[in-house]
mmCIF file of C-alpha atoms and ligand atoms in Angstrom:
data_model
loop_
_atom_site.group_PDB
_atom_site.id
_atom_site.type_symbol
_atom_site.label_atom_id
_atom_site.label_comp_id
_atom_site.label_asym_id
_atom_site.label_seq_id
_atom_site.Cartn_x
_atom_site.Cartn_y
_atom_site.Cartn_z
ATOM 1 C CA UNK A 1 12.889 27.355 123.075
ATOM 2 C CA UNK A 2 11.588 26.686 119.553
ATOM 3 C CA UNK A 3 13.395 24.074 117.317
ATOM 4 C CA UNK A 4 13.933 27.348 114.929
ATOM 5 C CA UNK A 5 15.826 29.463 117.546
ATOM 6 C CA UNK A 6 18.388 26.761 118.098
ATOM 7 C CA UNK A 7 22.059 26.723 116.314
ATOM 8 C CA UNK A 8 21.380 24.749 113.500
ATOM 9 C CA UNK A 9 24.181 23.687 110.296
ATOM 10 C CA UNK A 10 23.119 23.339 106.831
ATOM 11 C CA UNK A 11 26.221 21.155 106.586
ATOM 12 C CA UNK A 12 24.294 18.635 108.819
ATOM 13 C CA UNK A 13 21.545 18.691 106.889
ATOM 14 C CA UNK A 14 23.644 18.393 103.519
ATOM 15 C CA UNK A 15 25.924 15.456 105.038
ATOM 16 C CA UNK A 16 22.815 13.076 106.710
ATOM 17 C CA UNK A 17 21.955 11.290 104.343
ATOM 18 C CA UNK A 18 24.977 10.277 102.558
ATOM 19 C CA UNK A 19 26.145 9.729 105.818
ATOM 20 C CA UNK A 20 23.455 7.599 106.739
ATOM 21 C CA UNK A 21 23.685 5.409 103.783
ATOM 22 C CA UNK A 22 27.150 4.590 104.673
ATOM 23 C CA UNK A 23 26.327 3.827 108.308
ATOM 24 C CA UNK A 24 23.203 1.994 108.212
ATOM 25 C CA UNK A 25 25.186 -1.616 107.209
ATOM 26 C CA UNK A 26 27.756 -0.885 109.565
ATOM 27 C CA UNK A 27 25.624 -0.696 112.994
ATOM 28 C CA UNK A 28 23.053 -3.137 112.349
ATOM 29 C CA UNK A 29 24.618 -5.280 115.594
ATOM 30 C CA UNK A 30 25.193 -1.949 117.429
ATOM 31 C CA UNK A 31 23.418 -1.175 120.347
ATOM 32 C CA UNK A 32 25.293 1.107 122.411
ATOM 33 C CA UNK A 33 26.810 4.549 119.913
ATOM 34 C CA UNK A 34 28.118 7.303 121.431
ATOM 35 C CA UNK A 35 28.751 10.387 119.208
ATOM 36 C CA UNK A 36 31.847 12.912 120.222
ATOM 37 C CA UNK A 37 31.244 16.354 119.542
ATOM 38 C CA UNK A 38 27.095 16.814 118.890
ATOM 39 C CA UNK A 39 27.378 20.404 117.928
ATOM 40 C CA UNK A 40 23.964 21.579 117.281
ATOM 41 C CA UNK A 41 22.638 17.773 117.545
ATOM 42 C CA UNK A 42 20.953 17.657 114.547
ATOM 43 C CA UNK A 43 23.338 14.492 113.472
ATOM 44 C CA UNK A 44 22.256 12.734 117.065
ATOM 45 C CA UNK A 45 18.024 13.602 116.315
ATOM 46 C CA UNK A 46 18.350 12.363 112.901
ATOM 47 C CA UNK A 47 20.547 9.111 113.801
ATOM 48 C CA UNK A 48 18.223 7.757 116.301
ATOM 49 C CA UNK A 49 15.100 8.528 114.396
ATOM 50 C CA UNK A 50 16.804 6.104 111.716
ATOM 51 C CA UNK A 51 18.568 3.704 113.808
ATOM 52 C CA UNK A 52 15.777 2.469 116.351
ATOM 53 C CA UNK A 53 17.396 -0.854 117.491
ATOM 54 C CA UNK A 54 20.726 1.313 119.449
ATOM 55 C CA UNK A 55 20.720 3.976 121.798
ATOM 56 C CA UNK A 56 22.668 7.197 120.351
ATOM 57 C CA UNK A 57 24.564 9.217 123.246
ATOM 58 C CA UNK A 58 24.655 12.445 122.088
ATOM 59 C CA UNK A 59 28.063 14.640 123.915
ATOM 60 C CA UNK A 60 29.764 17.893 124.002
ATOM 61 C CA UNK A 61 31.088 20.059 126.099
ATOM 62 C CA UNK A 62 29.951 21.323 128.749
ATOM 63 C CA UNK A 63 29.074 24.992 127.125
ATOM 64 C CA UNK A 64 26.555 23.462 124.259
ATOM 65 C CA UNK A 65 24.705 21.102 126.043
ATOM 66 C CA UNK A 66 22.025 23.697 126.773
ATOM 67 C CA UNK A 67 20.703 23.436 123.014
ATOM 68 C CA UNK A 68 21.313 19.765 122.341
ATOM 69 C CA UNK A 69 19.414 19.139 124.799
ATOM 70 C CA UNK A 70 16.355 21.723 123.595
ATOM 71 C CA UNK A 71 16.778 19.646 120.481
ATOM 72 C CA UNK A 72 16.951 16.482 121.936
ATOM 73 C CA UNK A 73 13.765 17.110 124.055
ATOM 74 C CA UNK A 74 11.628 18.651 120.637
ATOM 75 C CA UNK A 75 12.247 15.333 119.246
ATOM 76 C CA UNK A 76 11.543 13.133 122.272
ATOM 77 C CA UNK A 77 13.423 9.880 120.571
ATOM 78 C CA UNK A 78 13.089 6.758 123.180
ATOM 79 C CA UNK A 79 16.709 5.656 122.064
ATOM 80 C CA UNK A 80 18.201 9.608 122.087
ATOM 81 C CA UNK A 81 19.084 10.390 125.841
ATOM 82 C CA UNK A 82 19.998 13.612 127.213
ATOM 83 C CA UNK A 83 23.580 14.478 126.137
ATOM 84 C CA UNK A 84 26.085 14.044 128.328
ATOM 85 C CA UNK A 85 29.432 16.391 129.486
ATOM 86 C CA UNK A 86 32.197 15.151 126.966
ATOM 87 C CA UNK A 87 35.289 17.111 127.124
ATOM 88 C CA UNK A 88 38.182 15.094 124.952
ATOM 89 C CA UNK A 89 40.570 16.533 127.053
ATOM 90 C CA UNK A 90 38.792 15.929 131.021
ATOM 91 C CA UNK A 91 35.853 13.831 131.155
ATOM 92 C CA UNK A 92 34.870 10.196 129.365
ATOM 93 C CA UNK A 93 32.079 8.201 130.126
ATOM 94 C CA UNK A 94 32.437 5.443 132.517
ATOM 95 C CA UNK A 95 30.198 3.308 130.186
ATOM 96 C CA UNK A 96 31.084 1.086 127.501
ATOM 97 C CA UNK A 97 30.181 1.241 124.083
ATOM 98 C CA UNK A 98 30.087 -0.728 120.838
ATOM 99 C CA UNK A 99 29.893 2.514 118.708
ATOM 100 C CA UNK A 100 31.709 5.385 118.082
ATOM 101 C CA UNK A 101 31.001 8.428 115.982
ATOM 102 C CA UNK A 102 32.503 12.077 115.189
ATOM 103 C CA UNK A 103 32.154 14.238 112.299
ATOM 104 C CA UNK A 104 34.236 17.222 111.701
ATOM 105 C CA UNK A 105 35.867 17.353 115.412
ATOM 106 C CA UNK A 106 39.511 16.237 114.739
ATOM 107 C CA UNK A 107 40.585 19.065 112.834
ATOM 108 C CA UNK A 108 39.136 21.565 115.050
ATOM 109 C CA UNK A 109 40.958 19.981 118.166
ATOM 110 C CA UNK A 110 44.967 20.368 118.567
ATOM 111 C CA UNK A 111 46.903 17.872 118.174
ATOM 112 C CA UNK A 112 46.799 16.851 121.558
ATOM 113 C CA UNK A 113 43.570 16.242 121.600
ATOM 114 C CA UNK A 114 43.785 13.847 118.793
ATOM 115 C CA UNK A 115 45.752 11.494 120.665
ATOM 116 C CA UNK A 116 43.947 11.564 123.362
ATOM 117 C CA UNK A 117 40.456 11.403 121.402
ATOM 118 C CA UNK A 118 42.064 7.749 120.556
ATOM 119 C CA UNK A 119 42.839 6.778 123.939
ATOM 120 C CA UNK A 120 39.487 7.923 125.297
ATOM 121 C CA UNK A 121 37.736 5.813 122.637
ATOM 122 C CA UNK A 122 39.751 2.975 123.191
ATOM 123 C CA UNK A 123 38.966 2.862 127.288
ATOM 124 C CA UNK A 124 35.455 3.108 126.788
ATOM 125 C CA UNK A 125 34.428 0.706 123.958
ATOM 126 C CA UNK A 126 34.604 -3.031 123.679
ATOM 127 C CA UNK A 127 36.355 -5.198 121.450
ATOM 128 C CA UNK A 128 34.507 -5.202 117.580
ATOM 129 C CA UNK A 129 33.074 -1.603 118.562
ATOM 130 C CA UNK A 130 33.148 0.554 115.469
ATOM 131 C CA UNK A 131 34.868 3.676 115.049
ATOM 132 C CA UNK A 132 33.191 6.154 112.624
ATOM 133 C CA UNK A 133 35.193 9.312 111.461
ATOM 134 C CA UNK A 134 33.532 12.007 109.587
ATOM 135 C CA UNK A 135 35.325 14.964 107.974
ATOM 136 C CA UNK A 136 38.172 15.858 105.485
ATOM 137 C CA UNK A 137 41.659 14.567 105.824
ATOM 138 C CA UNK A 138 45.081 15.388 103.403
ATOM 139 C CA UNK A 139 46.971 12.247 102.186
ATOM 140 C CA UNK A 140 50.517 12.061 101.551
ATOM 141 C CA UNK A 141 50.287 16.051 103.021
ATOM 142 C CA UNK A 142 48.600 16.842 100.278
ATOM 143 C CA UNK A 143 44.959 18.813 100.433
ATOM 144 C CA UNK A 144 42.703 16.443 98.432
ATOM 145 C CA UNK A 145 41.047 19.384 96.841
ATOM 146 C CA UNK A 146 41.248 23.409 96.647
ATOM 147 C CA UNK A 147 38.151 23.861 98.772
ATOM 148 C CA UNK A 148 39.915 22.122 101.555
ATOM 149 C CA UNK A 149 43.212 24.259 101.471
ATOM 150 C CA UNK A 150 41.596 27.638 101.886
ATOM 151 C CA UNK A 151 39.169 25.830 104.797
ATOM 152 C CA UNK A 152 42.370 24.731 106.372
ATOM 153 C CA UNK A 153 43.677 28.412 105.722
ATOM 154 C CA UNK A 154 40.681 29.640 107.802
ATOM 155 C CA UNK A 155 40.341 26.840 110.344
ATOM 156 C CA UNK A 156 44.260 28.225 110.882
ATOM 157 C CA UNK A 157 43.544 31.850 111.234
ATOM 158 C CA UNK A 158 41.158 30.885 113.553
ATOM 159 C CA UNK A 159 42.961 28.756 115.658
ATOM 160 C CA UNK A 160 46.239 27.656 114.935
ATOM 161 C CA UNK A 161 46.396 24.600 116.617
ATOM 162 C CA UNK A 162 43.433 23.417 114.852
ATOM 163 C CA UNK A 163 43.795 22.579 110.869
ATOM 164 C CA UNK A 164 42.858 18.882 108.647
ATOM 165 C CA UNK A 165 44.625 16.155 109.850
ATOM 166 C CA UNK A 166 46.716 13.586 107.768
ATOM 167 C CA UNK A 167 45.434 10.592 107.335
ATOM 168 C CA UNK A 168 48.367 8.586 107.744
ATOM 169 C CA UNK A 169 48.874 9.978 111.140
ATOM 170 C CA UNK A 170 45.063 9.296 111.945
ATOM 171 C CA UNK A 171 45.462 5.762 111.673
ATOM 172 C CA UNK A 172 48.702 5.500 112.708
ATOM 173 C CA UNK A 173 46.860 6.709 116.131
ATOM 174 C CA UNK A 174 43.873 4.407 115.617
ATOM 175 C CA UNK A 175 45.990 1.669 115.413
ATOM 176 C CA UNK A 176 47.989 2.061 118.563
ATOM 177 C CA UNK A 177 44.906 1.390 120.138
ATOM 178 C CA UNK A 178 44.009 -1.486 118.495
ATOM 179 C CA UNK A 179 41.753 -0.209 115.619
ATOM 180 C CA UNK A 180 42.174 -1.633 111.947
ATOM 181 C CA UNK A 181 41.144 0.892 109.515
ATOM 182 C CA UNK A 182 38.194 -1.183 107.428
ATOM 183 C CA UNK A 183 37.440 1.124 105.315
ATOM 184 C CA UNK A 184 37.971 4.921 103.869
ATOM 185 C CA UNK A 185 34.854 6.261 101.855
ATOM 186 C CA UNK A 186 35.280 9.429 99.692
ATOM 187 C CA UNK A 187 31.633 11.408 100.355
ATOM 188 C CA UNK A 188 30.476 14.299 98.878
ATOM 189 C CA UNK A 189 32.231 17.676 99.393
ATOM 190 C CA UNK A 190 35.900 16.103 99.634
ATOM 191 C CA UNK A 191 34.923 14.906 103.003
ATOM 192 C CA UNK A 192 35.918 10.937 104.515
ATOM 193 C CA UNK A 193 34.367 8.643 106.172
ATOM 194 C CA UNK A 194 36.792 6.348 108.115
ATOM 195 C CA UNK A 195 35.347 2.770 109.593
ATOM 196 C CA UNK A 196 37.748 1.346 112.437
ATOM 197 C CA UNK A 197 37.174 -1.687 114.020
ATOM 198 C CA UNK A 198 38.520 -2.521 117.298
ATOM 199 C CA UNK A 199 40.653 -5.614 117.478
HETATM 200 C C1 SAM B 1 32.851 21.802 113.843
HETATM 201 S S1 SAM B 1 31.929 21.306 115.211
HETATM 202 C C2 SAM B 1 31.171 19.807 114.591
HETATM 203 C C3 SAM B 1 29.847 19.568 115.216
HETATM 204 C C4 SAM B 1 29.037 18.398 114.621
HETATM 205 N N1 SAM B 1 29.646 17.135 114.912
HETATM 206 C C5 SAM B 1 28.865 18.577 113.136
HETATM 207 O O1 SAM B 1 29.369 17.770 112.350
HETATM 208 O O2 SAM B 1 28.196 19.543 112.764
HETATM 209 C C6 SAM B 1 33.144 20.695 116.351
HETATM 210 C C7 SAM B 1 32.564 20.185 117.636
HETATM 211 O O3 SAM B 1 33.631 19.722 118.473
HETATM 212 C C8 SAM B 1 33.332 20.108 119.796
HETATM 213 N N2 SAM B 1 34.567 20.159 120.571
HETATM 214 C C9 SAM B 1 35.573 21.047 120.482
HETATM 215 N N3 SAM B 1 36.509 20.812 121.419
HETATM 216 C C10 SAM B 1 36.071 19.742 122.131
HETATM 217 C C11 SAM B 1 36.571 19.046 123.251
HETATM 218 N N4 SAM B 1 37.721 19.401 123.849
HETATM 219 N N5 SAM B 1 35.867 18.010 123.731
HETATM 220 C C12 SAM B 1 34.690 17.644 123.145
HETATM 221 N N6 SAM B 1 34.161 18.276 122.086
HETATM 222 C C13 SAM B 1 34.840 19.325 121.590
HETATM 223 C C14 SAM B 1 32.674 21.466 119.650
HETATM 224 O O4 SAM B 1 31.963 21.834 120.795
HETATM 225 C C15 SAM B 1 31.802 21.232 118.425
HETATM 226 O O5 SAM B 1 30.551 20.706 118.792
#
């Protein structure tokens, strides 16, 4: 299929770089980075045409692996293997891993699913692995801006279950499983980016 057929998010392509920049210092000793929830993959293509020295395991469920993988294949990265089956709530890698990253999963999954996106990532990396959280999170209960209260509005009408997460709650999870909130970065958008290290 042709790279212009394939679901593709102009989000992605808006969030890469500033993502990147905030990365790139962070996983200069990674070598093994599995990302939760690929989506269309363009996060997973760009990644591991900029970070050469890791390998980045792209995952999803089961459903969108078909066009990852188109994608993946288009780009033909040494360090991007085929993605892999990752249901939060069933199946988890058997591998370990010294990196972690999601962007805008945790407020599409219930609750649940949160907690047990935390105790998945915490069986399958090793101590010092990073823990990178991209998306928008309320503080305090509070919506950090008005464009996130009416997205939380329609994640909500969508799915109920789903809706932005606090962040107290967040790393009140992360750190039942031994990871220390480093740092919180405000990035463009009134989206976070949360760095956990595992202790
Ligand atoms: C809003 S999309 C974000 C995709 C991509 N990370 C991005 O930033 O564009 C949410 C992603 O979470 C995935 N997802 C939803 N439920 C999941 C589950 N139970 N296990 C694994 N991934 C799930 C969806 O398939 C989708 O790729």
């Amino acid at each position: 299929m042709e790279l212009s057929q394939l679901p593709f998010s102009q989000a992605c392509e808006n969030n890469q770089r500033p993502i990147l920049s905030i990365l790139a210092p962070k996983l200069t000793n990674s070598l093994h980075l599995l990302e939760v929830g690929s989506g269309t993959g363009q996060h997973a293509t760009f990644f591991a045409s900029q970070f050469s020295h890791l390998t980045w395991q792209a995952s999803d469920q089961h459903c969108n692996l078909d066009h990852i993988n188109c994608r993946i294949k288009h780009f033909n990265l040494p360090n991007l293997p085929a993605a892999i089956a990752l249901d939060i709530n069933q199946t988890w890698p058997i591998h370990r891993y010294d990196a972690v990253f999601t962007a805008n999963t945790l407020h599409i999954i219930n609750r649940e699913l949160v907690e047990i996106f935390f105790t998945g990532v915490a069986r399958i990396t090793t101590t010092n692995a990073h823990l990178l959280i991209y998306g928008p999170f309320n503080y305090q209960k509070r919506y950090t801006s008005d464009s996130n209260a009416h997205f939380d509005l329609w994640l909500k009408e969508r799915d109920p279950q789903s809706g932005i997460r606090d962040i107290e709650w967040i790393e009140a999870l992360a750190n039942a499983q031994q990871f220390e909130l480093i740092e919180d970065v405000s990035m463009p958008a009134n989206n976070r980016l949360l760095h956990f290290i595992k202790r």
